Short mmCIF file of C-alpha atoms in Angstrom, two decimals:
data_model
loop_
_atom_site.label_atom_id
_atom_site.label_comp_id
_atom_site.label_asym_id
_atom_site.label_seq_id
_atom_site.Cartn_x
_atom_site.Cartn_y
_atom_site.Cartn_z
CA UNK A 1289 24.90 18.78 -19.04
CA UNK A 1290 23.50 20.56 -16.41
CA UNK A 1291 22.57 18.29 -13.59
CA UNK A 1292 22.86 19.77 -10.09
CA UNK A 1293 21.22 23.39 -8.68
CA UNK A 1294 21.74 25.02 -11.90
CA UNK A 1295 19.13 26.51 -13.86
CA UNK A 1296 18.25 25.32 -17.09
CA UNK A 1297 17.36 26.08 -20.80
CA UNK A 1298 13.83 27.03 -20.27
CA UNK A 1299 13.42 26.41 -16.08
CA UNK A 1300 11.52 29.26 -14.37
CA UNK A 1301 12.61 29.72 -11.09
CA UNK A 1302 10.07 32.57 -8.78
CA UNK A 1303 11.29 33.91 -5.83
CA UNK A 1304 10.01 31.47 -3.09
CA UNK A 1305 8.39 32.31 -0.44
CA UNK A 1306 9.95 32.56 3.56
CA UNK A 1307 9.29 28.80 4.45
CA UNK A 1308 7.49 29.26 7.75
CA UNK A 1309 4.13 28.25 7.69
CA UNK A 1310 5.30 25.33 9.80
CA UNK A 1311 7.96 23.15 11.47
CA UNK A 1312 8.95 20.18 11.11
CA UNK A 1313 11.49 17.71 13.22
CA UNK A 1314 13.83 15.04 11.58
CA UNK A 1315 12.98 11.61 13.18
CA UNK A 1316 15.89 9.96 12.18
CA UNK A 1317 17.99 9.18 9.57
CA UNK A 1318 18.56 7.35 6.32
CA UNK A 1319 21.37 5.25 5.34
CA UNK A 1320 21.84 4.62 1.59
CA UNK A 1321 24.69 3.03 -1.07
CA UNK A 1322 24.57 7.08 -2.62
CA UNK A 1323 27.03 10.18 -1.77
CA UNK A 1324 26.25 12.14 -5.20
CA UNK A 1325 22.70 13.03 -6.89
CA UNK A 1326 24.63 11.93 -10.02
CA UNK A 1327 24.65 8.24 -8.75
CA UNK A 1328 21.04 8.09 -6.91
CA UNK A 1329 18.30 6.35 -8.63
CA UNK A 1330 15.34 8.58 -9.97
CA UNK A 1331 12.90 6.10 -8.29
CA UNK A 1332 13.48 2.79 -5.70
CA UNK A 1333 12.81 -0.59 -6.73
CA UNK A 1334 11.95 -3.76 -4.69
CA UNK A 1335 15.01 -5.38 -5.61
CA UNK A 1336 17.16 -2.52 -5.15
CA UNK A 1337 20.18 -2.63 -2.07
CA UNK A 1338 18.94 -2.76 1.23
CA UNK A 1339 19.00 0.41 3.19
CA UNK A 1340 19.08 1.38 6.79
CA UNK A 1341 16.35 3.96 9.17
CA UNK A 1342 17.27 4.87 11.97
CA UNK A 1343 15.08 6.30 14.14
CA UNK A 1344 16.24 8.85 17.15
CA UNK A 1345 14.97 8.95 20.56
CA UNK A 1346 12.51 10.21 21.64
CA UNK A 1347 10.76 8.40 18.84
CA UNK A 1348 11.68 4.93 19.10
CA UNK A 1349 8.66 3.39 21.36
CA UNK A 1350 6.85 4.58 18.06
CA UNK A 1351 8.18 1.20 16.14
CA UNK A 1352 6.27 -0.97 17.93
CA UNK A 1353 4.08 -3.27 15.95
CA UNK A 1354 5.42 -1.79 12.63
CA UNK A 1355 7.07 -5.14 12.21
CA UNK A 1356 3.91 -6.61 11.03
CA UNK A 1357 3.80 -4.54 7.83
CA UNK A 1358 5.52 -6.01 4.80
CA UNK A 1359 5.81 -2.60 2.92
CA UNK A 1360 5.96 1.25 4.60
CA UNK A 1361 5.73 4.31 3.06
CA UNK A 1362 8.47 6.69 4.11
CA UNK A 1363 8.94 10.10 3.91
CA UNK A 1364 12.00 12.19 3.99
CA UNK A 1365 13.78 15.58 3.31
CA UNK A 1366 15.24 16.01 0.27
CA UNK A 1367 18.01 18.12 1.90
CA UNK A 1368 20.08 18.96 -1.06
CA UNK A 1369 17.38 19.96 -3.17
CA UNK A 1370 16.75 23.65 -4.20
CA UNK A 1371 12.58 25.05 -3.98
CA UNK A 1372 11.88 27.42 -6.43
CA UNK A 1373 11.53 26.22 -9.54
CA UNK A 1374 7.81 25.66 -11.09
CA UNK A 1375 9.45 24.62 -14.47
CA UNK A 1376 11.87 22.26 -14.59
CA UNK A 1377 13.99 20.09 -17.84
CA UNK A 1378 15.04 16.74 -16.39
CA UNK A 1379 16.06 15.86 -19.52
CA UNK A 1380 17.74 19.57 -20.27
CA UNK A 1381 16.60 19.35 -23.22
CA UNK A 1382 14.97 22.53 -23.55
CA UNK A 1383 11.39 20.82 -22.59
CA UNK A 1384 9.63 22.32 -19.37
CA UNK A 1385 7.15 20.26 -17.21
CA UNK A 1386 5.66 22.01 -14.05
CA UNK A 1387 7.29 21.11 -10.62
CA UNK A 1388 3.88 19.27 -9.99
CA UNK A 1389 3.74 16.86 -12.86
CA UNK A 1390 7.09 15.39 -12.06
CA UNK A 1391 8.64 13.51 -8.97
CA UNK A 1392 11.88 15.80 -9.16
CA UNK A 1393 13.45 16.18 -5.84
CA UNK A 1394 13.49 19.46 -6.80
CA UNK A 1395 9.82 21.21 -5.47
CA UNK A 1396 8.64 23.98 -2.86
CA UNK A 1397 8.53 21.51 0.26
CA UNK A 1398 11.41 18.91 -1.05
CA UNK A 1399 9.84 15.45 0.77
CA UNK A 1400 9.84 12.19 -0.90
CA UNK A 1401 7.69 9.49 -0.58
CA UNK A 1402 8.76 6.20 -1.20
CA UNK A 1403 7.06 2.42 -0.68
CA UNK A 1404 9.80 0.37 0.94
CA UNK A 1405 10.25 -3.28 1.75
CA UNK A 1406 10.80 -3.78 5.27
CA UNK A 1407 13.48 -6.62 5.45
CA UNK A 1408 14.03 -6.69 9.48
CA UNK A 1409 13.89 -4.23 12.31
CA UNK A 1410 17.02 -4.57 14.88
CA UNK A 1411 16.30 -2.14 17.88
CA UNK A 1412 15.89 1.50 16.20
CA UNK A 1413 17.29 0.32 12.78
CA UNK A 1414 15.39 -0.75 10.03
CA UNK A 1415 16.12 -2.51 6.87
CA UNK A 1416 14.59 -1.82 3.88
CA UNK A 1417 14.37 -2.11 0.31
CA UNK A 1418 13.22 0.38 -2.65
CA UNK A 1419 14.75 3.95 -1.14
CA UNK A 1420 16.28 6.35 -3.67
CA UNK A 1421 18.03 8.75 -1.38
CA UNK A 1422 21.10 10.00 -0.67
CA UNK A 1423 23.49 8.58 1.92
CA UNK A 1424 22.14 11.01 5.21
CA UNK A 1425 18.82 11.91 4.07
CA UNK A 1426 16.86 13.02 6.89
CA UNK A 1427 13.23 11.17 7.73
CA UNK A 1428 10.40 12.82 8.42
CA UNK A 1429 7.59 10.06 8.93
CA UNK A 1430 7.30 6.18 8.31
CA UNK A 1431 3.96 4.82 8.22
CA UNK A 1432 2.42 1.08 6.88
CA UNK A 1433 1.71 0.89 3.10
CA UNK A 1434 -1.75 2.57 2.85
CA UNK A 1435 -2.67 -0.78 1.03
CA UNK A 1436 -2.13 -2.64 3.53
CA UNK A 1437 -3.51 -0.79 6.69
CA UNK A 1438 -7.14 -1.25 8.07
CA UNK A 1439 -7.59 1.93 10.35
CA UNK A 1440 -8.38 0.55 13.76
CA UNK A 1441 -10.62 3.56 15.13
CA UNK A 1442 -14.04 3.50 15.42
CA UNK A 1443 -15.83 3.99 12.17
CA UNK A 1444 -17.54 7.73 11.66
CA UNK A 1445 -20.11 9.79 9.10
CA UNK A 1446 -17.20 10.51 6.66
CA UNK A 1447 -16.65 6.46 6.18
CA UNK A 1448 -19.06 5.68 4.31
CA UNK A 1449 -19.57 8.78 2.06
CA UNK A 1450 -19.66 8.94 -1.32
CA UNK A 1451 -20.39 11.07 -4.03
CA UNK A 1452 -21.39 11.40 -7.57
CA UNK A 1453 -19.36 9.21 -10.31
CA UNK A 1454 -20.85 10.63 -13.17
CA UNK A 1455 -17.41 12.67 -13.58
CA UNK A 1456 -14.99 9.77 -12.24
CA UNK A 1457 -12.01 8.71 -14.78
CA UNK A 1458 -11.59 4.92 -14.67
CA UNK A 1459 -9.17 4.02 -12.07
CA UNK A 1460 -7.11 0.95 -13.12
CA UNK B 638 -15.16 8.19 24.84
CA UNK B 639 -12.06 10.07 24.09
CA UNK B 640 -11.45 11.35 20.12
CA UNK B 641 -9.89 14.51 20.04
CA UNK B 642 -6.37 15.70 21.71
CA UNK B 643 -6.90 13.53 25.13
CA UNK B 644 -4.78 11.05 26.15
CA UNK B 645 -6.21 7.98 26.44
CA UNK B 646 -5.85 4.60 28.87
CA UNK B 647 -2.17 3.57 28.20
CA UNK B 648 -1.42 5.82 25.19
CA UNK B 649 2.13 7.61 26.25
CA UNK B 650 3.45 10.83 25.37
CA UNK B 651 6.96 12.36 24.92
CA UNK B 652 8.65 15.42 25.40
CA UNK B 653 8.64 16.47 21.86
CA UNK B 654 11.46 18.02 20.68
CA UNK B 655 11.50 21.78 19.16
CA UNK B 656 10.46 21.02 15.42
CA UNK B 657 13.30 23.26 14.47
CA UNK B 658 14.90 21.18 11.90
CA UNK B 659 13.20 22.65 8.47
CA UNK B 660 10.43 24.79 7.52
CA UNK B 661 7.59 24.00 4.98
CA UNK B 662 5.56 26.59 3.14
CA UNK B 663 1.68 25.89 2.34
CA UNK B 664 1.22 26.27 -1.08
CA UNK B 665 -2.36 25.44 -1.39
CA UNK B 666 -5.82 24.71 1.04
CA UNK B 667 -7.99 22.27 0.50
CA UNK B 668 -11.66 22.04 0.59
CA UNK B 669 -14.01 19.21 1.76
CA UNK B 670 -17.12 18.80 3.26
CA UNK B 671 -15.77 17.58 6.77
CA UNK B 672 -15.73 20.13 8.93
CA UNK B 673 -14.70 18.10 12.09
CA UNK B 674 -12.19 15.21 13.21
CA UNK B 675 -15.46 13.47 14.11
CA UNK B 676 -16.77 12.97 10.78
CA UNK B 677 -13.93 12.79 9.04
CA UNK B 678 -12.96 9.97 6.76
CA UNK B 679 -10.08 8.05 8.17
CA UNK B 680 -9.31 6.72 4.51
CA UNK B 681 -9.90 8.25 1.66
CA UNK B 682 -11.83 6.37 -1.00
CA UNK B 683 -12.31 6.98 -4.74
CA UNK B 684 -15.64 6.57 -5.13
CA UNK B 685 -15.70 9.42 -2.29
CA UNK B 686 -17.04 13.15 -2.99
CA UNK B 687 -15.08 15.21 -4.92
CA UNK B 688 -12.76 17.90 -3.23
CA UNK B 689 -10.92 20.67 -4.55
CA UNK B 690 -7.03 21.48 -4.01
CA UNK B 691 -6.97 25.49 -4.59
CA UNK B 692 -3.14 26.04 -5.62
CA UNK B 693 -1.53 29.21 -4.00
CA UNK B 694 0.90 31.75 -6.12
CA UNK B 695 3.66 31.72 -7.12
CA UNK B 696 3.25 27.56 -7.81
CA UNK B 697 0.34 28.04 -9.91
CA UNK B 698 2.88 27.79 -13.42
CA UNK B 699 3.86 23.99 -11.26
CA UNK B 700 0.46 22.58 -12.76
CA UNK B 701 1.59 22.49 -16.49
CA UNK B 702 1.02 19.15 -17.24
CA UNK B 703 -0.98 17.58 -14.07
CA UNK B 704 -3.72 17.16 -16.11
CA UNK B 705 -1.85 14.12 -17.58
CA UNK B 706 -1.86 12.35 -14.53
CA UNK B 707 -5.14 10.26 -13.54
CA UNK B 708 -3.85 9.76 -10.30
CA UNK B 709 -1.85 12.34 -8.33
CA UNK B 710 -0.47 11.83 -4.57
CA UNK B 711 -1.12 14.71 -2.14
CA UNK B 712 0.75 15.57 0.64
CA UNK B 713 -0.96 18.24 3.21
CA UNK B 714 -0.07 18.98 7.08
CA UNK B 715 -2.74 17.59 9.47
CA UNK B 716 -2.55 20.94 11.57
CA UNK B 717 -5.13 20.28 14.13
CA UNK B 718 -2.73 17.01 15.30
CA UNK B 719 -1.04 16.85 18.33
CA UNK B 720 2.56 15.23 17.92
CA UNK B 721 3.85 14.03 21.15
CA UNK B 722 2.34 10.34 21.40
CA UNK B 723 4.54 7.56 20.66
CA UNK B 724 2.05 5.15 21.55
CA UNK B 725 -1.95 5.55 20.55
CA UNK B 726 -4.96 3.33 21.23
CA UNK B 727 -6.83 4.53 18.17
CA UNK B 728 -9.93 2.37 19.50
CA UNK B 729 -9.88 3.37 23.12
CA UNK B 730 -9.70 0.40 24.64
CA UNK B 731 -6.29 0.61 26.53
CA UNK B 732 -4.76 -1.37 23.32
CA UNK B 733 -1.78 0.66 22.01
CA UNK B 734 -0.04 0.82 18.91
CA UNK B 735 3.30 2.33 18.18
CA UNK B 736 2.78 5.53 16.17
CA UNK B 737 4.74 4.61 13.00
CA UNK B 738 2.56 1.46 12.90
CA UNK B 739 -0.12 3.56 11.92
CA UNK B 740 -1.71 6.07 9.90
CA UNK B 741 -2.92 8.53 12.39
CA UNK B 742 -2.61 11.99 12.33
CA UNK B 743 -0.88 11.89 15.49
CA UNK B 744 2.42 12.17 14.30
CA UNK B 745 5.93 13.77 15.23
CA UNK B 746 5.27 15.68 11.73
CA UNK B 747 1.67 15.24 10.79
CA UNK B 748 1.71 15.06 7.30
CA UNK B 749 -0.89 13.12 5.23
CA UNK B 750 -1.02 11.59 2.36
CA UNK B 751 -3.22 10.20 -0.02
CA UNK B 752 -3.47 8.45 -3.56
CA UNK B 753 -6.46 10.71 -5.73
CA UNK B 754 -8.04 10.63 -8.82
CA UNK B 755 -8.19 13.66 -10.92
CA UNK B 756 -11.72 14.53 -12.41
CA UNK B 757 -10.52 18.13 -13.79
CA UNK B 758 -8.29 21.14 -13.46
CA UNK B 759 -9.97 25.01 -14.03
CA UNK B 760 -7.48 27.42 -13.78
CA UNK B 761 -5.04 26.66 -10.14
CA UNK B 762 -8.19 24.46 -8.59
CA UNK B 763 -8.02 20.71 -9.08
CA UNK B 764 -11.30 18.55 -8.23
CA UNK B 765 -10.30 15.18 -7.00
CA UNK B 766 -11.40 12.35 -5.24
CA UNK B 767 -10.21 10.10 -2.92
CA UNK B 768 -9.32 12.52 0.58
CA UNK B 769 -9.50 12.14 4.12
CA UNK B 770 -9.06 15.58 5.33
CA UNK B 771 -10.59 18.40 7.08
CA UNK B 772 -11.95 21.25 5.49
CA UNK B 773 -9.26 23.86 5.41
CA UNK B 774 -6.06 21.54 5.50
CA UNK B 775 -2.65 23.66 4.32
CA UNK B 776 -1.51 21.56 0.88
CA UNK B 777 2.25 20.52 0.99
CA UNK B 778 3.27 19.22 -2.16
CA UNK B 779 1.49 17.51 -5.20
CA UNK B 780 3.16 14.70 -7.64
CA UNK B 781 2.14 12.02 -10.12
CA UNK B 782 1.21 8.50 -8.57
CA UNK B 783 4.19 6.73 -8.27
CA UNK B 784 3.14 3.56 -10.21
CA UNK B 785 2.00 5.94 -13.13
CA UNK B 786 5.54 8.36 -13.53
CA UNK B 787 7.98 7.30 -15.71
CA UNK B 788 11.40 9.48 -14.76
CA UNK B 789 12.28 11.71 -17.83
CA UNK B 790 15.79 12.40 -16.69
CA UNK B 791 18.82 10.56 -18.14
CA UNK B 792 19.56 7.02 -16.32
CA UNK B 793 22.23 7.55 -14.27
CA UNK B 794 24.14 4.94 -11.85
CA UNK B 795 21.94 4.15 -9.19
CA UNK B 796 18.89 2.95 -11.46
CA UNK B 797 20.03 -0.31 -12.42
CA UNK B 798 21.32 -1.18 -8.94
CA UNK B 799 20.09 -3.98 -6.88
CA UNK B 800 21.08 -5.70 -4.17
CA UNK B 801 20.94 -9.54 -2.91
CA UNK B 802 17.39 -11.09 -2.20
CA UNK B 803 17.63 -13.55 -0.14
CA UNK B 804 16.02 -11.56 2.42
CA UNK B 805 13.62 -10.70 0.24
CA UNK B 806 10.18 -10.96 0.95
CA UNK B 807 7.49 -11.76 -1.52
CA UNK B 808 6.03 -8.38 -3.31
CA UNK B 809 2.02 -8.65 -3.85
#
């Protein structure tokens, strides 16, 4: 079964772009239970091992008050992952679902997003629970659960807008 | 009072490092009716006006099977952020905050994300709802709400792992 960078029965791959609309810095890094992709778990779960962020200077100051939040979303680069497929078979199976319809690591700008736990912060390490990373995964950004934040800034015009529901699905 | 790239009373800045470390490719622009940081939501909600995500070539093939998803999370790159603070006062009152304890687009990389609800998809431009963005924001990636993806690849290893929970903290 084909599991890592190969193609697949049925994958399109196109020829991907240069990546360099932009830049981006890695923040620190993650610490997992993982080494392989054929051991990491497809998604985290809140009862899953606890896992360590670090954070690198200069970016440490940046923790304060994140303490408070029970859950954070994290993001981080998928650093193993390959970028130009639009198709993909997770199952390899011969089935194709477009890059965008799945969660595969494997996309044009490979970042993750998961909603962790946040056990305990000890000086720039954090402990957390629900990552599904590999061991040395690079972070990009850590921010509180968007559930759970209440933006602090003033409130502006684009606040309060709405628009027409006459076309909205039901959200559950 | 100070809202766009000023520092403000107390707010501190680094010496931000060379974002050298990977490059992202936009592969989409977004469209909404704010057209500056001043009116601009600072949460999206889903009873908010519907936007459109115009998907770039060669992802357009990516979409095949979106359309499936009610929700989708968006990731796009705040590009009018500055990324050297460390510490904000988001109401400019000489309170600060560390930077991962919020959701500011002042970030080391200013990515944004957001949960949305799909009204429709015609041809590579989705209409959603539920964005906080300026008009013109470069579109990083696109994926199925978390809570709503089931993973189609083969369980492997790392799925059914957990770890102890006495540390645990209550989930909501």
């Amino acid at each position: 079964m084909v599991r890592l960078n190969e193609i697949r029965e049925n994958e399109v791959a196109i020829a991907a772009p240069d990546a360099m609309d932009a830049e981006i810095v890695f923040i620190g890094r993650i610490s997992t239970p993982w080494t392989s992709r054929m051991e990491t778990p497809r998604q985290g779960r809140p009862d899953g091992p606890v896992c360590t962020i670090e954070i690198f200077e200069p970016w440490v100051p940046a923790l304060t008050g994140v303490e408070r939040y029970e859950r954070l979303e994290v993001l981080y680069w998928l650093h193993q992952s390959r970028r130009d497929l639009v198709l993909q078979s997770p199952a390899s199976n011969g089935e194709v679902h477009g890059t965008f319809s799945l969660r595969s690591p494997v996309r044009p700008n490979p970042i993750g997003t998961s909603i962790v736990l946040l056990e305990k912060i000890e000086g720039n390490r954090l402990f957390v629970r629900g990552l599904d990373c590999l061991d040395g995964t690079p972070l990009i950004d850590l921010k509180p659960d968007r559930t759970l934040f209440k933006p602090i800034a003033p409130r502006q015009k684009g606040d309060d807008e709405t628009g027409e529901v006459h076309m909205c699905k039901k959200v559950d």
